[in-house]
Coordinates of C-alpha atoms and ligand atoms in Angstrom, one line a residue:
M1309 CA -14.6 -54.0 -120.9
R1310 CA -13.4 -50.4 -121.5
A1311 CA -15.6 -47.5 -122.5
I1312 CA -15.5 -43.9 -123.2
V1313 CA -18.7 -42.1 -122.1
T1314 CA -19.3 -38.6 -123.6
G1315 CA -21.7 -36.5 -121.6
S1316 CA -20.7 -38.6 -118.6
N1317 CA -21.8 -35.8 -116.1
G1318 CA -25.2 -35.2 -117.5
F1319 CA -28.5 -36.8 -116.5
I1320 CA -28.5 -39.9 -118.7
G1321 CA -24.7 -40.2 -118.9
F1322 CA -24.4 -40.3 -115.1
N1323 CA -27.0 -43.0 -114.8
L1324 CA -25.2 -45.0 -117.5
C1325 CA -21.9 -44.5 -115.7
Q1326 CA -23.4 -45.9 -112.4
K1327 CA -24.5 -49.0 -114.3
L1328 CA -21.1 -49.4 -115.9
H1329 CA -19.4 -49.1 -112.5
R1330 CA -21.6 -51.8 -111.1
E1331 CA -20.7 -54.0 -114.0
K1332 CA -17.0 -53.3 -113.5
W1333 CA -16.3 -51.5 -116.8
E1334 CA -13.2 -49.3 -117.0
V1335 CA -14.4 -45.9 -118.0
I1336 CA -13.2 -42.5 -119.2
G1337 CA -15.9 -39.9 -118.9
I1338 CA -15.7 -36.9 -121.2
D1339 CA -17.8 -33.8 -120.4
D1340 CA -17.4 -30.0 -120.8
L1341 CA -19.7 -29.4 -117.8
S1342 CA -21.8 -27.0 -119.9
S1343 CA -25.0 -28.7 -118.5
G1344 CA -23.5 -31.6 -116.7
R1345 CA -22.7 -31.5 -113.0
R1346 CA -19.1 -31.7 -111.5
E1347 CA -20.6 -33.8 -108.7
N1348 CA -21.8 -36.5 -111.1
V1349 CA -18.5 -38.4 -110.9
I1350 CA -17.7 -42.0 -109.9
D1351 CA -14.8 -43.0 -107.8
G1352 CA -12.3 -45.0 -109.9
F1353 CA -13.4 -43.6 -113.2
R1354 CA -11.1 -41.2 -115.1
Y1355 CA -12.5 -37.9 -116.3
E1356 CA -11.5 -35.5 -119.1
F1357 CA -13.3 -32.2 -118.8
M1358 CA -13.1 -31.1 -122.4
K1359 CA -15.2 -30.4 -125.5
I1360 CA -15.8 -33.4 -127.7
Q1361 CA -15.0 -31.3 -130.8
E1362 CA -11.3 -31.0 -129.5
K1363 CA -10.4 -33.3 -132.3
E1364 CA -6.7 -34.0 -131.7
R1365 CA -7.2 -34.6 -128.0
M1366 CA -10.2 -36.9 -128.7
E1367 CA -8.2 -39.0 -131.2
K1368 CA -5.3 -39.3 -128.8
L1369 CA -7.6 -40.5 -126.0
I1370 CA -9.2 -43.1 -128.2
R1371 CA -5.8 -44.3 -129.6
E1372 CA -4.3 -44.7 -126.1
F1373 CA -7.3 -46.1 -124.3
E1374 CA -8.5 -48.5 -127.1
P1375 CA -12.1 -48.6 -125.8
D1376 CA -14.4 -51.5 -126.6
A1377 CA -17.3 -49.1 -126.8
I1378 CA -17.9 -45.3 -127.0
F1379 CA -21.2 -44.3 -125.6
H1380 CA -21.7 -40.9 -127.2
L1381 CA -24.2 -38.9 -125.2
A1382 CA -22.7 -35.5 -125.1
A1383 CA -24.8 -32.9 -126.9
V1384 CA -26.2 -29.4 -126.5
P1385 CA -29.8 -30.8 -126.3
R1386 CA -31.8 -27.6 -126.1
V1387 CA -34.2 -27.1 -129.0
S1388 CA -35.0 -23.4 -128.5
Y1389 CA -31.3 -22.6 -128.0
S1390 CA -30.5 -24.4 -131.2
V1391 CA -33.0 -22.3 -133.1
E1392 CA -31.2 -19.1 -131.8
N1393 CA -27.6 -20.5 -132.0
P1394 CA -27.5 -23.1 -134.7
F1395 CA -23.8 -22.6 -135.4
V1396 CA -22.9 -23.3 -131.7
T1397 CA -25.1 -26.4 -131.4
A1398 CA -24.0 -27.8 -134.8
E1399 CA -20.4 -27.5 -133.7
A1400 CA -21.1 -29.7 -130.6
N1401 CA -23.8 -32.0 -132.1
V1402 CA -22.4 -32.6 -135.6
M1403 CA -18.7 -31.7 -135.5
G1404 CA -18.4 -33.2 -132.0
T1405 CA -19.8 -36.5 -133.3
L1406 CA -17.6 -36.4 -136.3
S1407 CA -14.5 -35.9 -134.1
I1408 CA -15.4 -39.2 -132.4
L1409 CA -16.0 -41.1 -135.6
E1410 CA -12.9 -39.8 -137.2
G1411 CA -11.0 -40.5 -134.0
V1412 CA -11.9 -44.2 -134.1
V1413 CA -11.0 -44.4 -137.8
K1414 CA -7.6 -42.6 -137.5
A1415 CA -6.7 -44.6 -134.4
G1416 CA -7.2 -47.8 -136.5
L1417 CA -9.8 -49.1 -134.2
V1418 CA -12.8 -49.8 -136.5
E1419 CA -12.5 -53.5 -135.8
K1420 CA -12.4 -53.0 -132.0
T1421 CA -14.5 -50.0 -131.0
R1422 CA -18.3 -49.9 -131.3
I1423 CA -19.9 -46.5 -131.1
V1424 CA -23.3 -46.2 -129.5
N1425 CA -24.5 -42.9 -130.8
T1426 CA -27.4 -41.0 -129.1
S1427 CA -30.1 -39.7 -131.3
S1428 CA -33.6 -38.5 -130.5
S1429 CA -37.3 -39.0 -131.4
S1430 CA -37.2 -35.4 -132.6
V1431 CA -35.8 -36.6 -135.9
Y1432 CA -39.3 -37.7 -136.8
G1433 CA -40.6 -34.1 -136.5
G1434 CA -44.0 -34.9 -135.2
A1435 CA -44.9 -38.3 -136.7
E1436 CA -48.4 -39.1 -138.0
Q1437 CA -48.0 -42.9 -137.6
M1438 CA -48.5 -44.2 -134.1
P1439 CA -46.7 -46.3 -132.9
T1440 CA -43.9 -44.7 -134.9
P1441 CA -41.4 -47.2 -136.4
E1442 CA -37.8 -46.3 -137.4
S1443 CA -38.9 -46.6 -141.1
H1444 CA -41.1 -43.5 -140.6
P1445 CA -39.8 -40.6 -142.7
C1446 CA -37.6 -38.2 -140.8
D1447 CA -38.5 -34.5 -140.9
P1448 CA -36.4 -32.6 -138.4
K1449 CA -38.1 -29.4 -137.4
S1450 CA -35.3 -27.6 -135.5
P1451 CA -31.5 -27.3 -135.8
Y1452 CA -31.2 -29.7 -132.9
A1453 CA -33.3 -32.4 -134.6
L1454 CA -31.5 -31.8 -137.8
E1455 CA -28.1 -32.1 -136.1
K1456 CA -29.2 -35.4 -134.5
Y1457 CA -30.3 -36.7 -137.9
Q1458 CA -27.0 -35.6 -139.5
A1459 CA -25.0 -37.3 -136.8
E1460 CA -26.9 -40.6 -137.6
E1461 CA -26.1 -40.0 -141.3
W1462 CA -22.4 -39.5 -140.6
G1463 CA -22.5 -42.7 -138.8
R1464 CA -24.1 -44.6 -141.7
L1465 CA -21.6 -43.0 -144.1
F1466 CA -18.6 -44.0 -141.9
A1467 CA -20.0 -47.5 -141.7
N1468 CA -20.1 -47.7 -145.5
L1469 CA -16.7 -46.0 -146.1
Y1470 CA -14.6 -47.5 -143.3
G1471 CA -16.6 -50.4 -141.9
L1472 CA -17.2 -48.4 -138.6
D1473 CA -19.3 -50.4 -136.1
I1474 CA -21.9 -47.8 -135.1
V1475 CA -25.5 -47.9 -133.9
S1476 CA -27.8 -45.0 -133.1
L1477 CA -30.5 -45.0 -130.4
R1478 CA -33.4 -42.6 -130.8
Y1479 CA -34.5 -41.8 -127.2
F1480 CA -38.1 -40.6 -126.5
N1481 CA -38.8 -38.5 -123.4
V1482 CA -36.4 -39.8 -120.8
F1483 CA -37.2 -39.4 -117.0
G1484 CA -35.7 -40.6 -113.8
P1485 CA -33.3 -39.6 -111.0
H1486 CA -30.7 -36.9 -111.8
A1487 CA -33.0 -35.2 -114.3
I1488 CA -32.7 -31.6 -113.2
F1489 CA -35.5 -29.2 -113.5
G1490 CA -34.6 -26.4 -116.0
G1491 CA -32.2 -28.8 -117.7
A1492 CA -32.2 -29.3 -121.4
Y1493 CA -35.1 -31.7 -121.6
S1494 CA -37.2 -30.4 -118.8
T1495 CA -40.5 -32.1 -119.0
V1496 CA -43.6 -31.7 -117.0
L1497 CA -42.4 -34.4 -114.7
T1498 CA -39.3 -32.5 -113.7
A1499 CA -41.2 -29.2 -113.4
W1500 CA -44.0 -30.7 -111.3
L1501 CA -41.8 -32.7 -109.0
Y1502 CA -39.6 -29.6 -108.5
H1503 CA -42.7 -27.7 -107.5
I1504 CA -43.9 -30.4 -105.1
Y1505 CA -40.6 -31.3 -103.5
V1506 CA -38.1 -28.6 -104.0
D1507 CA -39.6 -25.1 -104.4
P1508 CA -43.4 -24.6 -103.9
T1509 CA -43.0 -21.0 -104.9
Y1510 CA -42.3 -22.1 -108.5
E1511 CA -45.6 -21.9 -110.3
A1512 CA -46.2 -25.2 -112.0
F1513 CA -48.5 -25.1 -115.1
L1514 CA -50.3 -27.2 -117.6
E1515 CA -50.4 -26.4 -121.3
D1516 CA -53.5 -27.3 -123.2
D1517 CA -56.0 -29.7 -121.6
G1518 CA -53.7 -32.4 -120.4
T1519 CA -55.0 -35.1 -122.7
Q1520 CA -51.8 -34.9 -124.7
S1521 CA -49.6 -38.0 -124.1
R1522 CA -45.9 -38.9 -124.2
D1523 CA -44.0 -42.1 -124.5
F1524 CA -42.0 -41.4 -121.3
C1525 CA -39.0 -43.7 -121.0
F1526 CA -37.5 -44.5 -117.7
V1527 CA -33.8 -43.8 -117.6
D1528 CA -32.9 -47.4 -116.5
N1529 CA -34.4 -48.6 -119.8
V1530 CA -32.3 -46.2 -121.8
V1531 CA -29.2 -47.4 -119.9
Q1532 CA -30.2 -51.0 -120.6
A1533 CA -30.5 -50.3 -124.3
N1534 CA -27.1 -48.7 -124.4
V1535 CA -25.4 -51.6 -122.7
L1536 CA -27.2 -54.1 -124.9
A1537 CA -26.2 -52.2 -128.0
A1538 CA -22.6 -52.0 -126.9
T1539 CA -22.3 -55.7 -126.1
R1540 CA -24.4 -57.4 -128.7
D1541 CA -22.3 -60.0 -130.5
R1542 CA -23.3 -58.7 -134.0
G1543 CA -21.8 -55.6 -135.5
F1544 CA -23.8 -52.6 -136.7
S1545 CA -23.6 -50.4 -139.7
G1546 CA -25.4 -47.2 -138.7
E1547 CA -28.8 -48.7 -137.9
A1548 CA -31.1 -46.6 -135.7
F1549 CA -33.4 -48.0 -133.0
N1550 CA -36.2 -46.3 -131.0
V1551 CA -35.6 -46.5 -127.3
A1552 CA -38.8 -45.9 -125.4
Q1553 CA -41.3 -47.8 -123.4
G1554 CA -43.7 -48.4 -126.3
D1555 CA -46.5 -47.1 -124.1
N1556 CA -47.8 -43.6 -123.5
T1557 CA -49.2 -41.6 -120.6
T1558 CA -51.3 -38.5 -120.6
L1559 CA -50.2 -35.4 -118.7
L1560 CA -53.4 -35.7 -116.6
E1561 CA -52.5 -39.2 -115.6
C1562 CA -49.0 -38.0 -114.6
K1563 CA -50.6 -35.3 -112.5
D1564 CA -52.8 -37.9 -110.7
M1565 CA -49.8 -40.2 -110.0
I1566 CA -47.7 -37.3 -108.6
E1567 CA -50.6 -36.4 -106.3
E1568 CA -50.9 -40.0 -105.2
L1569 CA -47.2 -40.5 -104.6
S1570 CA -46.7 -37.2 -102.8
G1571 CA -50.0 -37.1 -101.0
R1572 CA -50.3 -33.4 -102.0
P1573 CA -52.5 -31.6 -104.5
L1574 CA -50.7 -30.4 -107.6
H1575 CA -52.1 -27.0 -108.4
L1576 CA -51.4 -26.1 -112.0
A1577 CA -51.8 -22.8 -113.7
Q1578 CA -53.5 -23.2 -117.1
R1579 CA -51.7 -22.1 -120.3
P1580 CA -52.6 -22.3 -123.9
P1581 CA -51.0 -25.0 -126.1
R1582 CA -47.6 -24.2 -127.5
V1583 CA -47.4 -23.6 -131.2
G1584 CA -46.0 -26.7 -132.9
D1585 CA -46.2 -29.0 -129.9
V1586 CA -47.1 -32.5 -130.9
R1587 CA -50.2 -34.0 -129.2
H1588 CA -48.9 -37.6 -128.8
T1589 CA -45.7 -39.6 -129.0
L1590 CA -45.6 -43.4 -129.1
A1591 CA -42.7 -45.5 -130.3
D1592 CA -42.7 -48.8 -132.0
I1593 CA -40.0 -50.6 -130.1
S1594 CA -40.3 -54.0 -131.8
A1595 CA -37.0 -53.5 -133.7
A1596 CA -35.0 -52.8 -130.5
R1597 CA -36.7 -55.8 -128.9
R1598 CA -35.7 -58.0 -131.8
E1599 CA -32.3 -56.8 -132.6
L1600 CA -31.0 -55.7 -129.2
N1601 CA -32.9 -57.9 -126.9
Y1602 CA -34.3 -54.7 -125.4
N1603 CA -36.9 -55.5 -122.7
P1604 CA -38.0 -52.3 -120.9
T1605 CA -39.8 -52.2 -117.6
T1606 CA -43.1 -50.4 -118.0
N1607 CA -44.5 -49.9 -114.5
F1608 CA -44.8 -46.1 -114.8
L1609 CA -46.0 -45.5 -111.3
E1610 CA -43.1 -47.5 -109.8
Q1611 CA -40.6 -45.6 -112.1
L1612 CA -42.1 -42.3 -111.2
K1613 CA -41.8 -43.2 -107.5
V1614 CA -38.1 -43.7 -107.9
M1615 CA -37.8 -40.3 -109.5
A1616 CA -40.0 -38.6 -106.9
D1617 CA -37.9 -40.2 -104.1
W1618 CA -34.8 -38.6 -105.7
Y1619 CA -36.5 -35.2 -105.9
A1620 CA -37.7 -35.6 -102.3
N1621 CA -34.4 -36.7 -100.8
H1622 CA -31.4 -36.1 -103.1
Y1623 CA -32.2 -33.1 -105.3
P1624 CA -29.1 -30.9 -105.3
K1625 CA -29.3 -27.8 -103.2
A1626 CA -29.0 -24.5 -105.3
Ligands
NAD2364 N1 -33.4 -36.4 -121.9 C1 -34.1 -36.8 -122.9 O1 -35.3 -36.9 -122.8 C2 -33.5 -37.0 -124.3 C3 -34.3 -37.4 -125.3 C4 -33.7 -37.6 -126.6 C5 -32.3 -37.6 -126.7 N2 -31.6 -37.2 -125.7 C6 -30.1 -37.1 -125.8 O2 -29.5 -37.8 -124.8 C7 -28.2 -37.3 -124.5 C8 -28.0 -37.0 -123.1 O3 -29.0 -36.0 -122.7 P1 -29.3 -35.6 -121.2 O4 -30.8 -35.5 -121.1 O5 -28.6 -36.5 -120.3 O6 -28.8 -34.1 -121.2 P2 -27.7 -33.4 -120.3 O7 -27.6 -32.0 -120.7 O8 -27.9 -33.7 -118.9 O9 -26.4 -34.2 -120.8 C9 -25.6 -33.7 -121.9 C10 -24.1 -33.7 -121.4 O10 -23.2 -33.4 -122.4 C11 -22.3 -32.4 -122.0 N3 -21.9 -31.7 -123.2 C12 -22.6 -30.8 -123.9 N4 -21.9 -30.3 -125.0 C13 -20.6 -30.9 -124.8 C14 -19.5 -30.8 -125.6 N5 -19.4 -30.0 -126.7 N6 -18.4 -31.5 -125.2 C15 -18.4 -32.3 -124.1 N7 -19.5 -32.4 -123.3 C16 -20.6 -31.7 -123.7 C17 -23.1 -31.6 -121.0 O11 -22.2 -30.9 -120.0 C18 -23.9 -32.7 -120.3 O12 -23.2 -33.3 -119.2 C19 -28.1 -36.1 -125.5 O13 -27.4 -36.5 -126.6 C20 -29.5 -35.8 -125.8 O14 -29.6 -35.1 -127.1 C21 -32.1 -36.9 -124.4

């Protein structure tokens, strides 16, 4: 099987590439290294360090390589940056996606190439209904969330117009090895593990009282969903699926587990809640289970241990 992975050098893209390598896929990774790491490469894979919105180059690559799947993970995934620079983020997140969709159509590969597009739970904009199903109304609250939603919509339109085979995966908070503290999606997990294992002078903190909870999704589960979506023997026409664990954990529980795993106390400075922060996230993953055969592992402590080991032993030196 042949695949293009955009965002191949980022946190999730690199985890996906490792899996594709183990499964003997032939891969071209595409990344502009804006937040991805040059070291996140795999021997035997080809890399093109470019912007996904370089439309002619993208089309040429797709035409020549004739991939079975395009895993589209490249994005500028920073919410606050998108608020300040919506033009820049829309260029990557919307026009970049369009460049891939158009590339497949113009290369005449709609019958062959399936696109697995990466979306985000942020499209719901703070859902009321828990667990949140895909049918919940979308209400993007930032340029980033809107761009992710628009990318999904472009996918649906291209499926209708040209028969493009495309599916979108709405990831919830992803964690695991190669998630860098300070990266786009820095969660409490990256910040607290960084404080414990990498730099104790960094002051870790807790916003609010810690009873807020997140549907944290281990990166291996996200990788699993991607491979299943790419290889399922049915086609897609722009459907979106939640990719999460279908289970949530409070921040105080996370703190306890990190203390248990590290054997060290985690001292947290107290901060007030951030305006607009949602209290809880929890995904309904029954559609992904049904339609993709998605079956996530859910032992949060075991998963956190894998991430903590990576922070303890493999975190890149500054
Ligand atoms: N990490 C999460 O919790 C989470 C949650 C929801 C959705 N997502 C989505 O998952 C995808 C991967 O995110 P991640 O957490 O691995 O972030 P990341 O920043 O580690 O990876 C994004 C990669 O895309 C590359 N990139 C950015 N703009 C590009 C462009 N214009 N052209 C080519 N490459 C470009 C970056 O260099 C980076 O390697 C993104 O689409 C993100 O929106 C992530």
